[in-house]
Coordinates of C-alpha atoms (C1' of nucleotides) in Angstrom, one line a residue:
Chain A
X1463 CA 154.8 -56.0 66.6
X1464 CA 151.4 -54.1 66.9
X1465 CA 150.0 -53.2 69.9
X1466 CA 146.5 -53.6 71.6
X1467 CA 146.5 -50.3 72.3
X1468 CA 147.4 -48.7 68.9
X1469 CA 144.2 -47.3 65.9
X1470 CA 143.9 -50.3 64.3
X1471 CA 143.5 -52.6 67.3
X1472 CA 140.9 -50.0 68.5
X1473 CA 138.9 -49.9 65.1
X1474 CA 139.3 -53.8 64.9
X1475 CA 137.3 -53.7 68.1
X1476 CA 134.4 -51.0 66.9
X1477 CA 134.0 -53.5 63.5
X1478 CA 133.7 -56.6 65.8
X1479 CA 131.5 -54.3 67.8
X1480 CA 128.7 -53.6 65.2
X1481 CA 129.3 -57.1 63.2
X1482 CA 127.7 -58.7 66.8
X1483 CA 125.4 -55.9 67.4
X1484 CA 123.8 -56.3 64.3
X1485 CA 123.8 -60.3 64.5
X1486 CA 121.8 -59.7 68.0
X1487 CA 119.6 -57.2 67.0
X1488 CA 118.2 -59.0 64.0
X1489 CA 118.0 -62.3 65.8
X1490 CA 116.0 -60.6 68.2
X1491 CA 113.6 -58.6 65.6
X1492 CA 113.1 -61.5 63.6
X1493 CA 111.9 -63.2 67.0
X1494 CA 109.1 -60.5 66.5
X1495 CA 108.5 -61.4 62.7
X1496 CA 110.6 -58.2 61.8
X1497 CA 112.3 -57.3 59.3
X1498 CA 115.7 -54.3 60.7
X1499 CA 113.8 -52.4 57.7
X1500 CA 110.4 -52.7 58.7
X1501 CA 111.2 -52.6 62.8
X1502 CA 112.6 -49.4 61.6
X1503 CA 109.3 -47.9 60.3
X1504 CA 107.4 -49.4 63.3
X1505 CA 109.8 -48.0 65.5
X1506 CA 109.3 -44.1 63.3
X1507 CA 105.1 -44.8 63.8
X1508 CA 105.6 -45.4 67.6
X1509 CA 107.5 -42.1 68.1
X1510 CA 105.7 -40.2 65.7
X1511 CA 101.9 -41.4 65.9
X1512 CA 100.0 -41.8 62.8
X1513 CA 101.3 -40.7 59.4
X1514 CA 101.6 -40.2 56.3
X1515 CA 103.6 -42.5 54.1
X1516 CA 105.8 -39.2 52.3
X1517 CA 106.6 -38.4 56.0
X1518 CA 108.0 -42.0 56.3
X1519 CA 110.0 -41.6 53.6
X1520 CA 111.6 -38.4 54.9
X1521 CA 112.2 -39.8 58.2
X1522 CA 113.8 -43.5 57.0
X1523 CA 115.4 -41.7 53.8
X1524 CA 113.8 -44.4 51.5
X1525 CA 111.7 -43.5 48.3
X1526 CA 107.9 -43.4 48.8
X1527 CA 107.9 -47.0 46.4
X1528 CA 110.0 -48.2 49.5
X1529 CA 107.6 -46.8 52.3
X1530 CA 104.7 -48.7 49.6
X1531 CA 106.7 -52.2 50.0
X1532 CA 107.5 -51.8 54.0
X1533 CA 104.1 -51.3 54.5
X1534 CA 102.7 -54.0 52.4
X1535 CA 104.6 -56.4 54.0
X1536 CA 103.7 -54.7 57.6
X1537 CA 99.9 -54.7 57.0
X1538 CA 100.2 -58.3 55.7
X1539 CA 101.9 -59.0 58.7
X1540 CA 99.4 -57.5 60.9
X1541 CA 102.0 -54.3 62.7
X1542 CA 100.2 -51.6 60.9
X1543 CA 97.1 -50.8 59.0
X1544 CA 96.1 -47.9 56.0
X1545 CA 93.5 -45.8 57.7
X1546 CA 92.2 -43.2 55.1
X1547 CA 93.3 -40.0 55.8
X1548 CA 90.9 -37.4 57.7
X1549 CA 91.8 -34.9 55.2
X1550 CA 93.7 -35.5 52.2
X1551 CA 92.0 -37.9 50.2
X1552 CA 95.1 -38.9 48.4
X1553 CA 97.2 -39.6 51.4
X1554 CA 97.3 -43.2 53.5
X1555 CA 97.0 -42.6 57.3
X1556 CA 99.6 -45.5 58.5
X1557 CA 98.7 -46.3 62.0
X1558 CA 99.7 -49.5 64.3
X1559 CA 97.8 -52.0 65.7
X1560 CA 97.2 -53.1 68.9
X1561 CA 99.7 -56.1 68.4
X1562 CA 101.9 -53.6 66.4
X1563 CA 101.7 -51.1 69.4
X1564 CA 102.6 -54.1 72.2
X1565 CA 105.5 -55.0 69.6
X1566 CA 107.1 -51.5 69.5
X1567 CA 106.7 -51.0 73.4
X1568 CA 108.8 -54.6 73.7
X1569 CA 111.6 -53.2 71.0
X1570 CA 111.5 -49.7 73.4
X1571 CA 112.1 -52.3 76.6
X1572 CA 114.4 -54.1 74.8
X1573 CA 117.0 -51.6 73.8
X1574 CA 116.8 -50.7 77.5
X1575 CA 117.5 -54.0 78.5
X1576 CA 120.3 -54.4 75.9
X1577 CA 121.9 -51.2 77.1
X1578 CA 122.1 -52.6 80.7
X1579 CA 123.4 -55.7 79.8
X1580 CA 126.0 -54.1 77.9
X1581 CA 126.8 -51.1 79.7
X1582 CA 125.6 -51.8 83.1
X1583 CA 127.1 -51.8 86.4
X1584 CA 130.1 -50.8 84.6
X1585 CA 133.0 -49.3 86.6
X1586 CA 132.4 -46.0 86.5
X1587 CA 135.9 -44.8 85.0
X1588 CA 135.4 -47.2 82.6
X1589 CA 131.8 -46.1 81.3
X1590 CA 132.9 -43.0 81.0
X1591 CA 136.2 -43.7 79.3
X1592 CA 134.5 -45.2 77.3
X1593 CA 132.0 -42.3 76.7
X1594 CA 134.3 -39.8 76.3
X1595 CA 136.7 -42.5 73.7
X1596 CA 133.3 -42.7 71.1
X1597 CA 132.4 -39.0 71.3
X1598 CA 135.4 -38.1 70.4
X1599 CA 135.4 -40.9 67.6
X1600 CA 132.2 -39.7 66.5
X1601 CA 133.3 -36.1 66.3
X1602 CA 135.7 -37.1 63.7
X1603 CA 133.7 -39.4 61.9
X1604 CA 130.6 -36.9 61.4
X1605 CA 133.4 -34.1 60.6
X1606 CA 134.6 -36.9 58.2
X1607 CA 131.6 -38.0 56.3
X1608 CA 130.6 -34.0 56.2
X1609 CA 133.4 -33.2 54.5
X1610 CA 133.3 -36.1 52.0
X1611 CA 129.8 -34.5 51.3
X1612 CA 131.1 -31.5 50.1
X1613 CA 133.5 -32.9 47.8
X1614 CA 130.9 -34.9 46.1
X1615 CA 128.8 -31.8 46.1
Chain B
X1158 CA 117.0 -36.3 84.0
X1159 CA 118.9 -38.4 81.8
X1160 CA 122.7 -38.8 82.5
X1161 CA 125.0 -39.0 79.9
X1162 CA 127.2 -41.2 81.3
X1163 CA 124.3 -43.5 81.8
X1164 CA 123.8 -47.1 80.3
X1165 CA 121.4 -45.5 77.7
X1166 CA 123.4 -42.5 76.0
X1167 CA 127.1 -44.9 75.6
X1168 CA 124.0 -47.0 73.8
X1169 CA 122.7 -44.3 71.9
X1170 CA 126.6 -43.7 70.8
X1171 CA 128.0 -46.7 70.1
X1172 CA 124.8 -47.2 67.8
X1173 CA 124.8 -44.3 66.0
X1174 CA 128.7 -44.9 65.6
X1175 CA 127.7 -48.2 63.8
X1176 CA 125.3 -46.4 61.6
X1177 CA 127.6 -43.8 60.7
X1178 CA 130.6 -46.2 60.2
X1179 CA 128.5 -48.8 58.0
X1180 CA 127.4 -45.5 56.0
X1181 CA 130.9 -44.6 55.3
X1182 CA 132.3 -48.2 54.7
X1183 CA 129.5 -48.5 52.1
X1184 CA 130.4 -45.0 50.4
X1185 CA 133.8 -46.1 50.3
X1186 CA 132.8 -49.6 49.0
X1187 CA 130.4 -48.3 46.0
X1188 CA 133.1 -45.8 44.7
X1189 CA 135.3 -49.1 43.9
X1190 CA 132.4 -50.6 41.8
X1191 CA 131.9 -53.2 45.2
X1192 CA 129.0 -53.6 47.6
X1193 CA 129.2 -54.9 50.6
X1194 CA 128.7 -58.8 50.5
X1195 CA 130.9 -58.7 47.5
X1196 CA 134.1 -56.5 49.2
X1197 CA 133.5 -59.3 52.3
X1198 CA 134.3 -61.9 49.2
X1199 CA 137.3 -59.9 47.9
X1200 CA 138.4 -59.8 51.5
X1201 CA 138.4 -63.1 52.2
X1202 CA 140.2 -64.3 48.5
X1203 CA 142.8 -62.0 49.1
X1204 CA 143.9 -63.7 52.7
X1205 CA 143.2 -66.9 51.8
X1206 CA 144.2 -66.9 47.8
X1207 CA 142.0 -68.4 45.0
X1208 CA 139.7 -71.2 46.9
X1209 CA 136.6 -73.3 46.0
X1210 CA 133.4 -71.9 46.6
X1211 CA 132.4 -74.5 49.6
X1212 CA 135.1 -72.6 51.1
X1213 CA 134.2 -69.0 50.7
X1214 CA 130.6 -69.8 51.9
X1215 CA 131.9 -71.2 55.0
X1216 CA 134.3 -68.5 55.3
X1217 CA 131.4 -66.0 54.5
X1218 CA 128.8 -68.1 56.6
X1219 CA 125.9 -68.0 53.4
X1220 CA 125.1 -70.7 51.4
X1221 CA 127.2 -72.2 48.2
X1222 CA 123.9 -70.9 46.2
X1223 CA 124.8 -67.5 47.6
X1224 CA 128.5 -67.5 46.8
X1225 CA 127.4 -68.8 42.8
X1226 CA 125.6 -65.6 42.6
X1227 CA 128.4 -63.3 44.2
X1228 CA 131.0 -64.8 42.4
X1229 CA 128.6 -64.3 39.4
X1230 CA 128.8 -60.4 40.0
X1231 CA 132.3 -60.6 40.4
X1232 CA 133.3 -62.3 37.4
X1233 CA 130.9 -59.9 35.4
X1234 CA 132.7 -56.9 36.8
X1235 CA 136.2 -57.9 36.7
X1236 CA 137.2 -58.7 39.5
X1237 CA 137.5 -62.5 39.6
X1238 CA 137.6 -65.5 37.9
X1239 CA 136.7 -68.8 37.7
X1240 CA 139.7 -70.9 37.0
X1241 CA 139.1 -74.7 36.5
X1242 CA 140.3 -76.6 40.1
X1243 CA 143.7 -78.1 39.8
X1244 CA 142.5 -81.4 41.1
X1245 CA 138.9 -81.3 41.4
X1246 CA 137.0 -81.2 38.2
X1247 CA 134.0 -80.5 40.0
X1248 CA 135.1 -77.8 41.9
X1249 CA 136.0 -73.8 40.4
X1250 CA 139.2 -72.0 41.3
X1251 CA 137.8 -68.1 42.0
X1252 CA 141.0 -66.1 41.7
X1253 CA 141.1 -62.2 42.0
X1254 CA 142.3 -60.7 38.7
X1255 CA 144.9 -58.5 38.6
X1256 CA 142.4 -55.5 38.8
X1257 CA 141.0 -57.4 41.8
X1258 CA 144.2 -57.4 43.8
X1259 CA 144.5 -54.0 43.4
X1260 CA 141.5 -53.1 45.0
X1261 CA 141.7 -55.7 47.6
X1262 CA 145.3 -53.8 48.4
X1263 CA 143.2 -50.7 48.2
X1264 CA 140.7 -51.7 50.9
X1265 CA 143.4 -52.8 53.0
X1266 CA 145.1 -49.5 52.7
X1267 CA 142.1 -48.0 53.1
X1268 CA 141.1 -49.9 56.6
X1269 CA 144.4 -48.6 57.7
X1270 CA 143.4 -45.1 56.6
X1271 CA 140.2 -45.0 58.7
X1272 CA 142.1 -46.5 61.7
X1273 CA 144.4 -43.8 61.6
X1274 CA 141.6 -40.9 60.9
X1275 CA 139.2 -42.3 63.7
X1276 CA 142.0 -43.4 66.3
X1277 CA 145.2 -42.1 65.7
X1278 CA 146.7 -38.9 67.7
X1279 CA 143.9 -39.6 70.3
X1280 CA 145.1 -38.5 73.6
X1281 CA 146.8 -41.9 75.0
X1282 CA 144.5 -41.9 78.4
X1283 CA 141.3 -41.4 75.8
X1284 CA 142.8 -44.5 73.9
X1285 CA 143.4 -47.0 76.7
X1286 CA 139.9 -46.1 78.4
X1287 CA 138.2 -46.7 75.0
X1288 CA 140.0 -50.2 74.1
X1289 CA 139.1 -51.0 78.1
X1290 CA 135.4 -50.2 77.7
X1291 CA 135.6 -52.2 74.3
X1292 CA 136.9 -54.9 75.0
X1293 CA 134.3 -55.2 78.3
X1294 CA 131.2 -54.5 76.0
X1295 CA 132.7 -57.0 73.4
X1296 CA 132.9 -59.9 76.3
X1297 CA 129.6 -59.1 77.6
X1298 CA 128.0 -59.5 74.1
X1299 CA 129.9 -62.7 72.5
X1300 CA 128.6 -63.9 76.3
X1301 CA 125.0 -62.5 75.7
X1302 CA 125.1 -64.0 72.1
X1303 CA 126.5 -67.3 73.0
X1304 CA 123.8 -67.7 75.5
X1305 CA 121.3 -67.0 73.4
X1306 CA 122.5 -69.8 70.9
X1307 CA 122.8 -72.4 73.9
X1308 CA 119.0 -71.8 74.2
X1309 CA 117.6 -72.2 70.7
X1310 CA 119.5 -75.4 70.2
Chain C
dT119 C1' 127.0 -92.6 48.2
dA120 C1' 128.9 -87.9 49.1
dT121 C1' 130.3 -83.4 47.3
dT122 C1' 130.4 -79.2 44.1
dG123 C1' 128.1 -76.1 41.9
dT124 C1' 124.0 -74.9 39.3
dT125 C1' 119.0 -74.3 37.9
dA126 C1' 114.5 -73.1 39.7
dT127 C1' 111.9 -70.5 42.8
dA128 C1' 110.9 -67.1 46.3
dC129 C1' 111.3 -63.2 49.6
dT130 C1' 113.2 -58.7 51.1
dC131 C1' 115.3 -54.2 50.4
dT132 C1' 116.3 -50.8 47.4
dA133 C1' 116.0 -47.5 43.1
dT134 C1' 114.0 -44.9 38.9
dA135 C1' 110.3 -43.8 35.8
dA136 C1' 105.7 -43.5 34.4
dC137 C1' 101.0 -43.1 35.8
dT138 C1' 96.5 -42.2 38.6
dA139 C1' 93.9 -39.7 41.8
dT140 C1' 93.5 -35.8 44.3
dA141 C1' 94.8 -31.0 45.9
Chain D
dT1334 C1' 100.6 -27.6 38.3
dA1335 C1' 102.1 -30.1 42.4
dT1336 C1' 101.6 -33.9 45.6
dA1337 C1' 100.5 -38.9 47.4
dG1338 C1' 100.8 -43.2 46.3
dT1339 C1' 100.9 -47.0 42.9
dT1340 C1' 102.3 -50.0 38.9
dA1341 C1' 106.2 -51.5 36.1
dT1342 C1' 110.8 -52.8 36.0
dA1343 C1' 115.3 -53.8 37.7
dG1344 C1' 119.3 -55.2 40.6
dA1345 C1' 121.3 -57.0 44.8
dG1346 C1' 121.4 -60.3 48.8
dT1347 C1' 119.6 -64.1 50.8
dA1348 C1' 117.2 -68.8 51.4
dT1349 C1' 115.6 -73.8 50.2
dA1350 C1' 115.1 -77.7 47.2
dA1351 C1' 116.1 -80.4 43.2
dC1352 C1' 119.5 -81.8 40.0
dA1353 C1' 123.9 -82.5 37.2
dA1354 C1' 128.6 -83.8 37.1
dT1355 C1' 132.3 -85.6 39.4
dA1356 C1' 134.7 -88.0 43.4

DNA sequence: TATTGTTATACTCTATAACTATA
DNA sequence: TATAGTTATAGAGTATAACAATA
């Protein structure tokens, strides 16, 4: 007989967790005529200001063809435009729009709102069992995937 | 000052846990020759046994088109086949190949494995407050999400 | 007439490699 | 010579629509 209380009925629970997480974020993105891929470089532009698309690349870990494609799509779209660069010459200045700008603040408000709906007005002993459960579960996992780095180094 | 037993950081956590878990799962996934989509296929054909492909694309929720192509990657790689229906001459038989089983055992080993690595030996109060706050969260999104498809119909 | 799977077409995300313009 | 971005090419996942073979 297995338990509710035992790993597996645990981890069952974390898969479930991100299958519907990731159902209701893209449902909501697409809402916004996004793409998770391209809410993720608006999202970058928002925090960041302005930039360059090599910087994109470093901070989504894509190639720079990949940054060329999201932002093709994005400028097509109307989220972002290619302002030339004050001074590289070879460079692309990717910068939102107005409308891109209005859509970023709403993903901002919206991850608020989703973390309220989901964790708010919880009891407090169980928000913070639950706190405590995923750091520790997160501990292990980055200690995990670290050490599955090395081995492949 | 931000809390970090607030709404916002078990947010921050439970989506950076998804991102991390999804990373692994995918390592895991390529170094058995499988992506994603087509482990979710294997998955299924192991605990339901060879089956049409009406019935994996409602078991996968994508469209028969979808499944032709999957099972087109399978076939190619080894692990499937299509077997001509016992009854249905329309219909194919996909059927996991020997090499196929084996890796379906594998993932299931494997779930196991990560269950165990992530959950096991956690202190039992650590356990029982993180299956509470789980199973909370879960009802509070399957709630959100089936709202939100009451709306759009 | 309804169902099963395929061909045709298209869009998105992703990668590598070769190339152009600029630094 | 090195860097920024693009063209060329390719593979994977996904979708709709039209069509063939079979029920």
């Amino acid at each position: 007989m297995t338990s509710t209380r035992d790993p597996g009925a645990a981890f069952d629970r974390v898969l479930e967790l991100t299958v519907l997480l990731n159902a209701d974020m893209e449902r909501g993105l697409a809402a916004q005529g996004l793409t998770p891929a391209r809410a993720h470089l608006v999202w970058e532009l928002q925090h960041r200001g302005p930039c360059t698309q090599q910087t994109l690349a470093g901070a989504l870990g894509v190639t720079p063809r990949n940054i060329t494609a999201l932002v093709d799509g994005l400028v097509a779209t109307g989220f972002v435009t290619r302002e030339p660069h004050p001074t590289d010459r070879r460079a692309a200045h990717v910068t939102l729009t107005d409308h891109g700008r209005r859509v970023a603040d709403g993903l901002v408000d919206g991850r608020a709102q989703a973390a309220d709906q989901l964790f708010g007005d919880l009891p407090e002993p169980v928000l913070t069992g639950l706190v405590d459960g995923l750091d520790v579960v997160l501990d292990r996992l980055r200690a995990a995937l670290a050490g599955a780095g090395e081995e492949s180094r």
